[in-house]
PDB file of C-alpha atoms in Angstrom:
ATOM      1  CA  MET N  14      -0.101   0.032   0.093  1.00 86.00           C
ATOM      2  CA  ASN N  15       1.435   3.347  -0.942  1.00 93.00           C
ATOM      3  CA  SER N  16       1.531   6.116   1.948  1.00 96.00           C
ATOM      4  CA  LEU N  17       2.645   9.401   2.708  1.00 97.00           C
ATOM      5  CA  THR N  18       3.798  11.221   5.829  1.00 97.00           C
ATOM      6  CA  ILE N  19       5.157  14.588   7.144  1.00 98.00           C
ATOM      7  CA  VAL N  20       7.592  14.634   9.702  1.00 98.00           C
ATOM      8  CA  THR N  21       8.967  17.932  11.326  1.00 97.00           C
ATOM      9  CA  ASN N  22      12.305  19.127  12.946  1.00 95.00           C
ATOM     10  CA  LYS N  23      10.124  20.368  15.945  1.00 93.00           C
ATOM     11  CA  SER N  24       6.735  19.707  18.179  1.00 90.00           C
ATOM     12  CA  ARG N  25       6.340  23.516  18.726  1.00 93.00           C
ATOM     13  CA  TYR N  26       7.415  26.576  17.217  1.00 95.00           C
ATOM     14  CA  GLU N  27       7.568  30.294  18.056  1.00 93.00           C
ATOM     15  CA  ALA N  28       6.528  33.064  15.597  1.00 92.00           C
ATOM     16  CA  GLY N  29       9.217  33.838  13.431  1.00 93.00           C
ATOM     17  CA  ASP N  30      10.499  30.222  13.292  1.00 95.00           C
ATOM     18  CA  THR N  31      11.713  28.556  10.203  1.00 96.00           C
ATOM     19  CA  VAL N  32       9.219  25.149   9.767  1.00 97.00           C
ATOM     20  CA  SER N  33      11.562  22.499   8.481  1.00 97.00           C
ATOM     21  CA  ALA N  34       9.801  19.570   7.014  1.00 98.00           C
ATOM     22  CA  THR N  35      10.295  16.188   5.026  1.00 98.00           C
ATOM     23  CA  ALA N  36       7.508  14.335   3.074  1.00 98.00           C
ATOM     24  CA  LEU N  37       8.167  10.669   3.546  1.00 98.00           C
ATOM     25  CA  LEU N  38       6.610   8.874   0.411  1.00 97.00           C
ATOM     26  CA  GLU N  39       6.268   4.981   0.276  1.00 97.00           C
ATOM     27  CA  LEU N  40       5.361   3.281  -2.998  1.00 95.00           C
ATOM     28  CA  GLU N  41       4.631  -0.585  -3.348  1.00 94.00           C
ATOM     29  CA  ASP N  42       3.668   0.197  -6.871  1.00 91.00           C
ATOM     30  CA  SER N  43       4.576   2.336  -9.809  1.00 90.00           C
ATOM     31  CA  VAL N  44       2.650   5.711  -9.904  1.00 88.00           C
ATOM     32  CA  ALA N  45       2.334   8.021 -12.065  1.00 86.00           C
ATOM     33  CA  VAL N  46       3.046  11.640 -11.162  1.00 88.00           C
ATOM     34  CA  ARG N  47       1.855  14.891 -11.976  1.00 86.00           C
ATOM     35  CA  SER N  48       3.359  17.404  -9.182  1.00 89.00           C
ATOM     36  CA  ILE N  49       4.247  16.757  -5.508  1.00 94.00           C
ATOM     37  CA  TYR N  50       3.950  19.979  -3.433  1.00 94.00           C
ATOM     38  CA  ALA N  51       3.611  21.467  -0.054  1.00 97.00           C
ATOM     39  CA  SER N  52       1.616  24.261   1.215  1.00 97.00           C
ATOM     40  CA  PHE N  53       1.455  26.046   4.593  1.00 97.00           C
ATOM     41  CA  THR N  54      -1.675  28.001   5.772  1.00 97.00           C
ATOM     42  CA  ALA N  55      -2.266  29.784   9.188  1.00 96.00           C
ATOM     43  CA  PHE N  56      -5.793  30.827   9.586  1.00 97.00           C
ATOM     44  CA  GLU N  57      -8.683  31.763  12.016  1.00 97.00           C
ATOM     45  CA  LEU N  58     -11.932  29.993  12.064  1.00 96.00           C
ATOM     46  CA  SER N  59     -14.729  31.795  13.820  1.00 96.00           C
ATOM     47  CA  ASP N  60     -18.036  29.705  14.271  1.00 93.00           C
ATOM     48  CA  TRP N  61     -20.803  30.017  16.243  1.00 89.00           C
ATOM     49  CA  GLU N  62     -24.615  29.416  16.071  1.00 86.00           C
ATOM     50  CA  HIS N  63     -27.473  31.524  17.017  1.00 79.00           C
ATOM     51  CA  GLY N  64     -31.122  30.355  17.565  1.00 73.00           C
ATOM     52  CA  GLY N  65     -33.282  27.573  16.500  1.00 70.00           C
ATOM     53  CA  GLY N  66     -35.395  25.819  14.342  1.00 69.00           C
ATOM     54  CA  ARG N  67     -36.419  28.549  11.198  1.00 74.00           C
ATOM     55  CA  ASP N  68     -34.561  31.359  13.520  1.00 75.00           C
ATOM     56  CA  PHE N  69     -31.351  29.328  13.208  1.00 79.00           C
ATOM     57  CA  ILE N  70     -28.502  31.689  11.776  1.00 85.00           C
ATOM     58  CA  PRO N  71     -25.130  30.174  11.548  1.00 87.00           C
ATOM     59  CA  HIS N  72     -22.125  32.657  11.920  1.00 91.00           C
ATOM     60  CA  ARG N  73     -18.695  31.477  10.091  1.00 93.00           C
ATOM     61  CA  GLU N  74     -15.866  33.376   9.092  1.00 95.00           C
ATOM     62  CA  ARG N  75     -12.446  32.160   8.069  1.00 96.00           C
ATOM     63  CA  TYR N  76      -9.287  34.697   7.727  1.00 96.00           C
ATOM     64  CA  VAL N  77      -6.025  33.451   6.538  1.00 96.00           C
ATOM     65  CA  HIS N  78      -2.898  35.148   8.114  1.00 95.00           C
ATOM     66  CA  ALA N  79      -0.266  33.377   5.737  1.00 94.00           C
ATOM     67  CA  SER N  80      -0.566  30.970   2.413  1.00 95.00           C
ATOM     68  CA  GLU N  81       2.575  29.631   0.732  1.00 96.00           C
ATOM     69  CA  GLU N  82       2.810  26.730  -1.550  1.00 95.00           C
ATOM     70  CA  ILE N  83       6.304  25.146  -2.766  1.00 95.00           C
ATOM     71  CA  VAL N  84       6.537  22.619  -5.760  1.00 95.00           C
ATOM     72  CA  LEU N  85       8.933  19.792  -4.872  1.00 96.00           C
ATOM     73  CA  LEU N  86       8.493  17.691  -8.215  1.00 92.00           C
ATOM     74  CA  GLY N  87       7.023  18.147 -11.570  1.00 86.00           C
ATOM     75  CA  THR N  88       4.661  21.280 -12.446  1.00 81.00           C
ATOM     76  CA  VAL N  89       3.140  23.602 -10.826  1.00 76.00           C
ATOM     77  CA  PRO N  90      -0.653  22.435  -9.625  1.00 77.00           C
ATOM     78  CA  ILE N  91      -3.277  22.999 -11.754  1.00 71.00           C
ATOM     79  CA  THR N  92      -7.013  22.594 -11.687  1.00 70.00           C
ATOM     80  CA  GLY N  93     -10.060  23.398 -13.318  1.00 71.00           C
ATOM     81  CA  LEU N  94     -10.478  22.931 -17.329  1.00 75.00           C
ATOM     82  CA  GLN N  95      -6.432  22.666 -17.436  1.00 74.00           C
ATOM     83  CA  LEU N  96      -6.550  19.446 -15.231  1.00 68.00           C
ATOM     84  CA  VAL N  97      -9.103  18.233 -17.273  1.00 64.00           C
ATOM     85  CA  LYS N  98      -7.195  18.458 -20.161  1.00 73.00           C
ATOM     86  CA  ASP N  99      -4.298  17.021 -18.979  1.00 69.00           C
ATOM     87  CA  ASP N 100      -5.856  14.094 -17.388  1.00 66.00           C
ATOM     88  CA  ILE N 101      -7.017  12.924 -21.268  1.00 65.00           C
ATOM     89  CA  THR N 102      -3.761  14.086 -22.771  1.00 70.00           C
ATOM     90  CA  HIS N 103      -2.111  11.257 -20.303  1.00 64.00           C
ATOM     91  CA  LEU N 104      -4.673   8.886 -20.987  1.00 57.00           C
ATOM     92  CA  LEU N 105      -3.525   9.005 -24.838  1.00 53.00           C
ATOM     93  CA  ASP N 106       0.306   9.218 -24.290  1.00 62.00           C
ATOM     94  CA  ASN N 107       1.084   8.160 -20.450  1.00 67.00           C
ATOM     95  CA  HIS N 108       3.321  11.986 -20.751  1.00 65.00           C
ATOM     96  CA  HIS N 109       3.910  12.136 -17.059  1.00 73.00           C
ATOM     97  CA  GLU N 110       6.580  10.490 -15.111  1.00 78.00           C
ATOM     98  CA  LYS N 111       6.464   7.024 -13.237  1.00 85.00           C
ATOM     99  CA  LEU N 112       7.891   6.722  -9.871  1.00 93.00           C
ATOM    100  CA  PRO N 113       8.677   3.305  -9.430  1.00 94.00           C
ATOM    101  CA  PRO N 114       8.453   1.449  -6.061  1.00 95.00           C
ATOM    102  CA  GLY N 115      10.922   2.450  -3.390  1.00 96.00           C
ATOM    103  CA  SER N 116      11.276   5.363  -0.596  1.00 97.00           C
ATOM    104  CA  TYR N 117      11.421   8.767  -1.279  1.00 97.00           C
ATOM    105  CA  GLU N 118      12.048  11.944   0.610  1.00 97.00           C
ATOM    106  CA  TYR N 119      11.339  15.266  -0.479  1.00 97.00           C
ATOM    107  CA  PRO N 120      12.424  18.335   2.266  1.00 98.00           C
ATOM    108  CA  PHE N 121      11.114  21.585   2.264  1.00 97.00           C
ATOM    109  CA  SER N 122      10.786  24.633   4.530  1.00 97.00           C
ATOM    110  CA  PHE N 123       8.442  27.429   5.473  1.00 96.00           C
ATOM    111  CA  LEU N 124       9.191  30.902   7.399  1.00 95.00           C
ATOM    112  CA  LEU N 125       6.172  31.386   9.858  1.00 95.00           C
ATOM    113  CA  PRO N 126       5.244  35.218  10.173  1.00 92.00           C
ATOM    114  CA  ARG N 127       6.475  36.995  13.005  1.00 89.00           C
ATOM    115  CA  SER N 128       3.223  39.216  14.236  1.00 88.00           C
ATOM    116  CA  ILE N 129       0.445  35.794  14.427  1.00 91.00           C
ATOM    117  CA  PRO N 130      -1.526  34.617  17.747  1.00 93.00           C
ATOM    118  CA  ASN N 131      -1.048  31.571  19.395  1.00 93.00           C
ATOM    119  CA  SER N 132      -2.527  28.232  18.091  1.00 95.00           C
ATOM    120  CA  TYR N 133      -5.535  28.024  19.682  1.00 95.00           C
ATOM    121  CA  GLU N 134      -8.208  25.355  20.132  1.00 95.00           C
ATOM    122  CA  SER N 135     -11.559  26.621  21.437  1.00 93.00           C
ATOM    123  CA  PRO N 136     -13.658  25.243  24.126  1.00 87.00           C
ATOM    124  CA  TRP N 137     -16.592  25.889  22.069  1.00 89.00           C
ATOM    125  CA  ASN N 138     -16.120  25.682  17.898  1.00 88.00           C
ATOM    126  CA  SER N 139     -13.408  28.118  17.046  1.00 95.00           C
ATOM    127  CA  SER N 140      -9.820  28.036  16.372  1.00 96.00           C
ATOM    128  CA  ILE N 141      -6.488  29.080  14.943  1.00 97.00           C
ATOM    129  CA  GLN N 142      -4.647  26.327  12.992  1.00 97.00           C
ATOM    130  CA  TYR N 143      -1.419  26.594  11.285  1.00 97.00           C
ATOM    131  CA  GLN N 144      -1.282  23.339   9.172  1.00 97.00           C
ATOM    132  CA  ILE N 145       1.304  21.719   6.317  1.00 97.00           C
ATOM    133  CA  CYS N 146       0.112  19.798   3.737  1.00 97.00           C
ATOM    134  CA  VAL N 147       1.801  17.589   0.988  1.00 97.00           C
ATOM    135  CA  THR N 148       0.045  16.255  -1.954  1.00 96.00           C
ATOM    136  CA  VAL N 149       1.272  13.574  -4.714  1.00 95.00           C
ATOM    137  CA  ASP N 150      -1.063  15.114  -7.569  1.00 90.00           C
ATOM    138  CA  VAL N 151      -1.883  11.609  -9.492  1.00 88.00           C
ATOM    139  CA  PRO N 152      -3.533  11.888 -13.045  1.00 84.00           C
ATOM    140  CA  ILE N 153      -7.002  10.101 -13.163  1.00 81.00           C
ATOM    141  CA  ALA N 154      -6.547   8.787  -9.601  1.00 82.00           C
ATOM    142  CA  PHE N 155      -6.914   9.130  -6.014  1.00 89.00           C
ATOM    143  CA  ASP N 156      -3.997  11.887  -4.816  1.00 89.00           C
ATOM    144  CA  LEU N 157      -1.903  10.964  -2.142  1.00 95.00           C
ATOM    145  CA  VAL N 158      -2.494  13.696   0.630  1.00 97.00           C
ATOM    146  CA  ALA N 159      -0.862  14.142   4.149  1.00 98.00           C
ATOM    147  CA  GLU N 160      -1.715  16.587   6.684  1.00 97.00           C
ATOM    148  CA  LYS N 161       0.015  17.855   9.755  1.00 97.00           C
ATOM    149  CA  ARG N 162      -1.331  20.745  12.483  1.00 97.00           C
ATOM    150  CA  LEU N 163       1.709  22.378  13.825  1.00 97.00           C
ATOM    151  CA  GLN N 164       1.861  24.279  17.547  1.00 95.00           C
ATOM    152  CA  VAL N 165       2.825  27.767  17.460  1.00 95.00           C
ATOM    153  CA  ASN N 166       3.872  30.111  20.122  1.00 91.00           C
ATOM    154  CA  GLY N 167       2.543  33.540  18.542  1.00 87.00           C
ATOM    155  CA  HIS N 168       1.850  36.955  20.009  1.00 74.00           C
ATOM    156  CA  LYS N 169       2.688  36.707  23.908  1.00 71.00           C
ATOM    157  CA  GLU N 170       2.590  41.058  24.690  1.00 73.00           C
ATOM    158  CA  ALA N 171       0.008  41.800  27.701  1.00 67.00           C
ATOM    159  CA  PRO N 172      -1.921  44.744  27.217  1.00 71.00           C
ATOM    160  CA  VAL N 173      -1.621  47.963  28.799  1.00 67.00           C
ATOM    161  CA  TRP N 174      -4.127  48.125  31.588  1.00 65.00           C
ATOM    162  CA  SER N 175      -6.555  50.663  31.018  1.00 60.00           C
ATOM    163  CA  ASP N 176      -7.186  50.750  34.897  1.00 55.00           C
ATOM    164  CA  GLY N 177      -3.654  51.210  36.180  1.00 58.00           C
ATOM    165  CA  ASP N 178      -2.549  49.184  38.875  1.00 69.00           C
ATOM    166  CA  GLY N 179      -4.112  45.939  40.114  1.00 83.00           C
ATOM    167  CA  THR N 180      -7.053  47.250  42.300  1.00 88.00           C
ATOM    168  CA  THR N 181     -10.351  47.970  41.382  1.00 89.00           C
ATOM    169  CA  MET N 182     -13.399  48.905  43.312  1.00 90.00           C
ATOM    170  CA  GLN N 183     -17.144  49.504  42.523  1.00 91.00           C
ATOM    171  CA  VAL N 184     -19.953  50.812  44.652  1.00 90.00           C
ATOM    172  CA  PHE N 185     -23.545  49.312  43.988  1.00 85.00           C
ATOM    173  CA  GLN N 186     -27.079  50.943  45.360  1.00 82.00           C
ATOM    174  CA  LEU N 187     -28.893  48.117  46.909  1.00 76.00           C
ATOM    175  CA  PRO N 188     -33.008  48.098  46.616  1.00 74.00           C
ATOM    176  CA  ASP N 189     -33.369  48.887  50.042  1.00 69.00           C
ATOM    177  CA  ASP N 190     -31.484  51.989  49.758  1.00 69.00           C
ATOM    178  CA  GLY N 191     -28.582  50.151  51.120  1.00 74.00           C
ATOM    179  CA  PHE N 192     -25.181  50.054  48.907  1.00 80.00           C
ATOM    180  CA  LEU N 193     -22.486  47.037  48.841  1.00 82.00           C
ATOM    181  CA  ALA N 194     -18.669  47.878  48.029  1.00 87.00           C
ATOM    182  CA  LEU N 195     -16.874  45.292  46.633  1.00 90.00           C
ATOM    183  CA  LYS N 196     -13.200  45.833  46.250  1.00 92.00           C
ATOM    184  CA  ILE N 197     -10.690  43.120  44.496  1.00 93.00           C
ATOM    185  CA  GLY N 198      -6.689  43.509  44.569  1.00 92.00           C
ATOM    186  CA  LEU N 199      -3.875  41.708  43.241  1.00 91.00           C
ATOM    187  CA  SER N 200      -0.093  42.129  43.736  1.00 85.00           C
ATOM    188  CA  LYS N 201       0.346  41.997  39.374  1.00 88.00           C
ATOM    189  CA  ARG N 202      -1.556  41.156  36.561  1.00 90.00           C
ATOM    190  CA  GLU N 203       0.392  38.361  34.389  1.00 91.00           C
ATOM    191  CA  TYR N 204       0.918  35.046  35.573  1.00 93.00           C
ATOM    192  CA  VAL N 205       2.167  31.525  33.802  1.00 93.00           C
ATOM    193  CA  VAL N 206       0.131  28.606  34.422  1.00 93.00           C
ATOM    194  CA  GLY N 207       1.018  26.749  37.717  1.00 93.00           C
ATOM    195  CA  GLU N 208       1.686  29.829  39.241  1.00 94.00           C
ATOM    196  CA  GLU N 209      -0.112  31.178  42.600  1.00 93.00           C
ATOM    197  CA  ILE N 210      -2.089  34.003  42.366  1.00 92.00           C
ATOM    198  CA  THR N 211      -2.674  35.897  45.914  1.00 92.00           C
ATOM    199  CA  CYS N 212      -5.933  37.957  46.087  1.00 92.00           C
ATOM    200  CA  ASN N 213      -6.702  40.642  48.411  1.00 91.00           C
ATOM    201  CA  SER N 214     -10.811  41.556  48.511  1.00 91.00           C
ATOM    202  CA  ARG N 215     -12.513  43.650  50.882  1.00 89.00           C
ATOM    203  CA  VAL N 216     -16.781  43.463  50.901  1.00 86.00           C
ATOM    204  CA  ARG N 217     -18.291  46.413  52.595  1.00 82.00           C
ATOM    205  CA  TRP N 218     -22.475  47.127  52.785  1.00 75.00           C
ATOM    206  CA  SER N 219     -24.944  49.114  54.834  1.00 73.00           C
ATOM    207  CA  ALA N 220     -27.876  46.757  55.225  1.00 62.00           C
ATOM    208  CA  LYS N 221     -28.694  43.734  56.705  1.00 60.00           C
ATOM    209  CA  ALA N 222     -28.793  40.807  54.623  1.00 55.00           C
ATOM    210  CA  GLU N 223     -29.764  36.971  55.240  1.00 56.00           C
ATOM    211  CA  LYS N 224     -26.770  34.603  54.573  1.00 63.00           C
ATOM    212  CA  PRO N 225     -25.445  36.765  51.925  1.00 70.00           C
ATOM    213  CA  GLU N 226     -22.535  34.817  49.690  1.00 83.00           C
ATOM    214  CA  ILE N 227     -19.363  36.240  48.403  1.00 88.00           C
ATOM    215  CA  SER N 228     -17.639  34.274  46.098  1.00 91.00           C
ATOM    216  CA  LEU N 229     -14.286  34.698  44.014  1.00 93.00           C
ATOM    217  CA  GLU N 230     -14.399  33.553  40.701  1.00 94.00           C
ATOM    218  CA  LEU N 231     -12.061  32.813  37.026  1.00 95.00           C
ATOM    219  CA  LYS N 232     -13.974  34.129  34.477  1.00 96.00           C
ATOM    220  CA  GLN N 233     -13.007  32.998  30.737  1.00 97.00           C
ATOM    221  CA  ILE N 234     -13.906  35.288  28.157  1.00 97.00           C
ATOM    222  CA  GLU N 235     -13.811  34.342  24.395  1.00 96.00           C
ATOM    223  CA  ARG N 236     -14.885  36.890  21.751  1.00 96.00           C
ATOM    224  CA  LEU N 237     -15.748  36.469  17.947  1.00 96.00           C
ATOM    225  CA  ILE N 238     -16.088  38.217  15.352  1.00 95.00           C
ATOM    226  CA  ALA N 239     -17.892  36.615  11.782  1.00 93.00           C
ATOM    227  CA  THR N 240     -20.214  37.804   9.120  1.00 87.00           C
ATOM    228  CA  GLY N 241     -20.159  41.432  10.725  1.00 89.00           C
ATOM    229  CA  LYS N 242     -21.541  40.033  13.928  1.00 92.00           C
ATOM    230  CA  GLN N 243     -19.877  39.766  17.253  1.00 94.00           C
ATOM    231  CA  HIS N 244     -20.279  37.178  19.752  1.00 94.00           C
ATOM    232  CA  THR N 245     -19.000  36.070  23.422  1.00 95.00           C
ATOM    233  CA  ASN N 246     -18.783  32.932  24.841  1.00 95.00           C
ATOM    234  CA  GLU N 247     -17.909  32.765  28.613  1.00 95.00           C
ATOM    235  CA  SER N 248     -17.287  30.258  31.525  1.00 95.00           C
ATOM    236  CA  ARG N 249     -16.627  30.617  34.961  1.00 95.00           C
ATOM    237  CA  MET N 250     -14.091  28.699  37.756  1.00 94.00           C
ATOM    238  CA  ILE N 251     -15.307  29.014  41.427  1.00 93.00           C
ATOM    239  CA  LEU N 252     -12.195  29.696  43.610  1.00 92.00           C
ATOM    240  CA  SER N 253     -13.710  30.055  46.682  1.00 90.00           C
ATOM    241  CA  THR N 254     -17.033  30.785  48.337  1.00 89.00           C
ATOM    242  CA  HIS N 255     -17.679  32.209  51.988  1.00 83.00           C
ATOM    243  CA  VAL N 256     -21.370  32.311  53.562  1.00 75.00           C
ATOM    244  CA  PHE N 257     -21.816  34.452  56.354  1.00 66.00           C
ATOM    245  CA  GLU N 258     -25.037  33.901  58.426  1.00 61.00           C
ATOM    246  CA  SER N 259     -25.829  37.659  58.652  1.00 57.00           C
ATOM    247  CA  PHE N 260     -23.704  40.834  58.410  1.00 56.00           C
ATOM    248  CA  ALA N 261     -24.174  44.354  60.647  1.00 57.00           C
ATOM    249  CA  THR N 262     -24.788  47.377  58.940  1.00 58.00           C
ATOM    250  CA  GLY N 263     -21.507  49.183  58.231  1.00 62.00           C
ATOM    251  CA  HIS N 264     -19.600  45.927  58.713  1.00 72.00           C
ATOM    252  CA  THR N 265     -16.057  45.314  56.486  1.00 78.00           C
ATOM    253  CA  GLN N 266     -15.386  41.655  55.431  1.00 81.00           C
ATOM    254  CA  LYS N 267     -11.496  41.086  54.558  1.00 86.00           C
ATOM    255  CA  LEU N 268     -10.584  38.368  52.278  1.00 87.00           C
ATOM    256  CA  GLU N 269      -7.047  37.237  51.471  1.00 89.00           C
ATOM    257  CA  GLU N 270      -7.097  33.910  49.275  1.00 90.00           C
ATOM    258  CA  SER N 271      -4.352  32.370  47.257  1.00 92.00           C
ATOM    259  CA  PHE N 272      -4.891  29.565  44.301  1.00 92.00           C
ATOM    260  CA  LYS N 273      -2.702  28.249  41.547  1.00 93.00           C
ATOM    261  CA  VAL N 274      -3.570  28.695  37.787  1.00 93.00           C
ATOM    262  CA  PRO N 275      -4.348  25.455  36.159  1.00 93.00           C
ATOM    263  CA  LEU N 276      -1.743  24.012  34.137  1.00 92.00           C
ATOM    264  CA  ASP N 277      -4.156  22.903  31.486  1.00 91.00           C
ATOM    265  CA  LEU N 278      -5.312  26.371  31.313  1.00 93.00           C
ATOM    266  CA  LEU N 279      -5.566  27.844  27.664  1.00 93.00           C
ATOM    267  CA  PRO N 280      -3.232  31.047  27.455  1.00 92.00           C
ATOM    268  CA  SER N 281      -4.760  34.811  26.906  1.00 94.00           C
ATOM    269  CA  LEU N 282      -5.202  34.867  23.309  1.00 93.00           C
ATOM    270  CA  VAL N 283      -4.133  38.378  21.452  1.00 89.00           C
ATOM    271  CA  GLY N 284      -3.382  39.552  18.145  1.00 89.00           C
ATOM    272  CA  GLY N 285      -5.990  37.249  16.398  1.00 92.00           C
ATOM    273  CA  LYS N 286      -8.235  38.948  13.774  1.00 94.00           C
ATOM    274  CA  LEU N 287     -11.595  37.340  14.675  1.00 96.00           C
ATOM    275  CA  ILE N 288     -10.661  35.450  17.919  1.00 96.00           C
ATOM    276  CA  SER N 289      -9.949  36.815  21.479  1.00 95.00           C
ATOM    277  CA  LEU N 290      -9.406  34.844  25.021  1.00 95.00           C
ATOM    278  CA  SER N 291      -9.154  36.852  27.984  1.00 95.00           C
ATOM    279  CA  TYR N 292      -9.452  36.263  31.569  1.00 96.00           C
ATOM    280  CA  GLU N 293     -10.759  38.502  34.798  1.00 95.00           C
ATOM    281  CA  MET N 294     -10.492  38.081  38.281  1.00 94.00           C
ATOM    282  CA  VAL N 295     -14.120  38.372  39.721  1.00 95.00           C
ATOM    283  CA  LEU N 296     -15.672  39.375  43.114  1.00 94.00           C
ATOM    284  CA  LYS N 297     -19.125  38.476  43.467  1.00 92.00           C
ATOM    285  CA  GLY N 298     -21.620  39.300  46.320  1.00 87.00           C
ATOM    286  CA  LYS N 299     -24.965  37.381  45.937  1.00 81.00           C
ATOM    287  CA  PHE N 300     -27.903  37.986  48.051  1.00 74.00           C
ATOM    288  CA  SER N 301     -31.165  35.738  48.349  1.00 68.00           C
ATOM    289  CA  SER N 302     -33.249  38.571  47.601  1.00 65.00           C
ATOM    290  CA  ASN N 303     -31.318  40.724  44.956  1.00 65.00           C
ATOM    291  CA  GLU N 304     -29.393  40.495  42.028  1.00 78.00           C
ATOM    292  CA  ASP N 305     -25.869  39.155  41.861  1.00 86.00           C
ATOM    293  CA  TYR N 306     -23.294  41.820  42.280  1.00 90.00           C
ATOM    294  CA  GLU N 307     -19.660  41.997  41.072  1.00 92.00           C
ATOM    295  CA  VAL N 308     -16.510  43.800  40.464  1.00 94.00           C
ATOM    296  CA  ALA N 309     -13.675  42.536  37.730  1.00 93.00           C
ATOM    297  CA  LEU N 310      -9.936  42.738  37.304  1.00 93.00           C
ATOM    298  CA  PRO N 311      -8.581  41.500  33.958  1.00 93.00           C
ATOM    299  CA  ILE N 312      -5.546  39.411  34.227  1.00 93.00           C
ATOM    300  CA  PHE N 313      -3.032  38.047  31.689  1.00 94.00           C
ATOM    301  CA  ILE N 314      -2.345  34.110  31.505  1.00 94.00           C
ATOM    302  CA  LYS N 315       1.033  32.607  29.853  1.00 90.00           C
ATOM    303  CA  THR N 316       2.382  29.133  29.488  1.00 84.00           C
ATOM    304  CA  LEU N 317       5.372  28.215  30.880  1.00 75.00           C
ATOM    305  CA  ASP N 318       7.375  28.023  27.488  1.00 66.00           C
TER     306      ASP N 318
END
């Protein structure tokens, strides 16, 4: 059985790296070959669905960051009517070279752009992919095709925070004319997976509430653009919860907590055209008779490598 595989020089790349690869072709039978070519594509795929039934609307868009093709053997790839004409000509005179049984190696390389986002596989449907493909174009027969997805570390610079340091506070007016003040503070805003985050929070209120619940959460936010529309997916990880039987008027509660960023957490994603992924530390106050109140502080998550 004939086979085609791709071997790369590394398992993970940085933006600006050269990807060196080899196409390994194993032939048990002689095969006529029109061309052998390799292609590299870097693209974002933004994908979500809205509504259901007759109101179902799919939103899907593809943005190509880079695309390149290299001929390894034979002629430049052809398509359409030109391909049909060439197949007919080959039927008449077998003009394409035949490769005898054996093992063949075809080295090639591509240069990754410097300004690109990380490889990304959304917890939902979207993705950012870096893919190389090798095709053995066989006249009047099925082509041999091999694909390999690359893992790429792209844009790593954290944003400049518009709110300055690692502290933010907000005061909410409660329905009973009282107020709730939530304040959250972090020693820094950038973390790598596995690193410990220490959070200092303060909660103050001016009304009595039965069993108020205060929680600290890590919010993951995926923002998408497609077909001129915007969409947001969110998920939350509850880090801690504190339930108090009652609070006296004017009471202030201080909370200092530490936790480790999960090793399997996806890094923050910046530099994309259609997709971004960000995180917020959220301090939330919940009362049994009222809506939830929360204050959030953006943070930036990086990988170890």
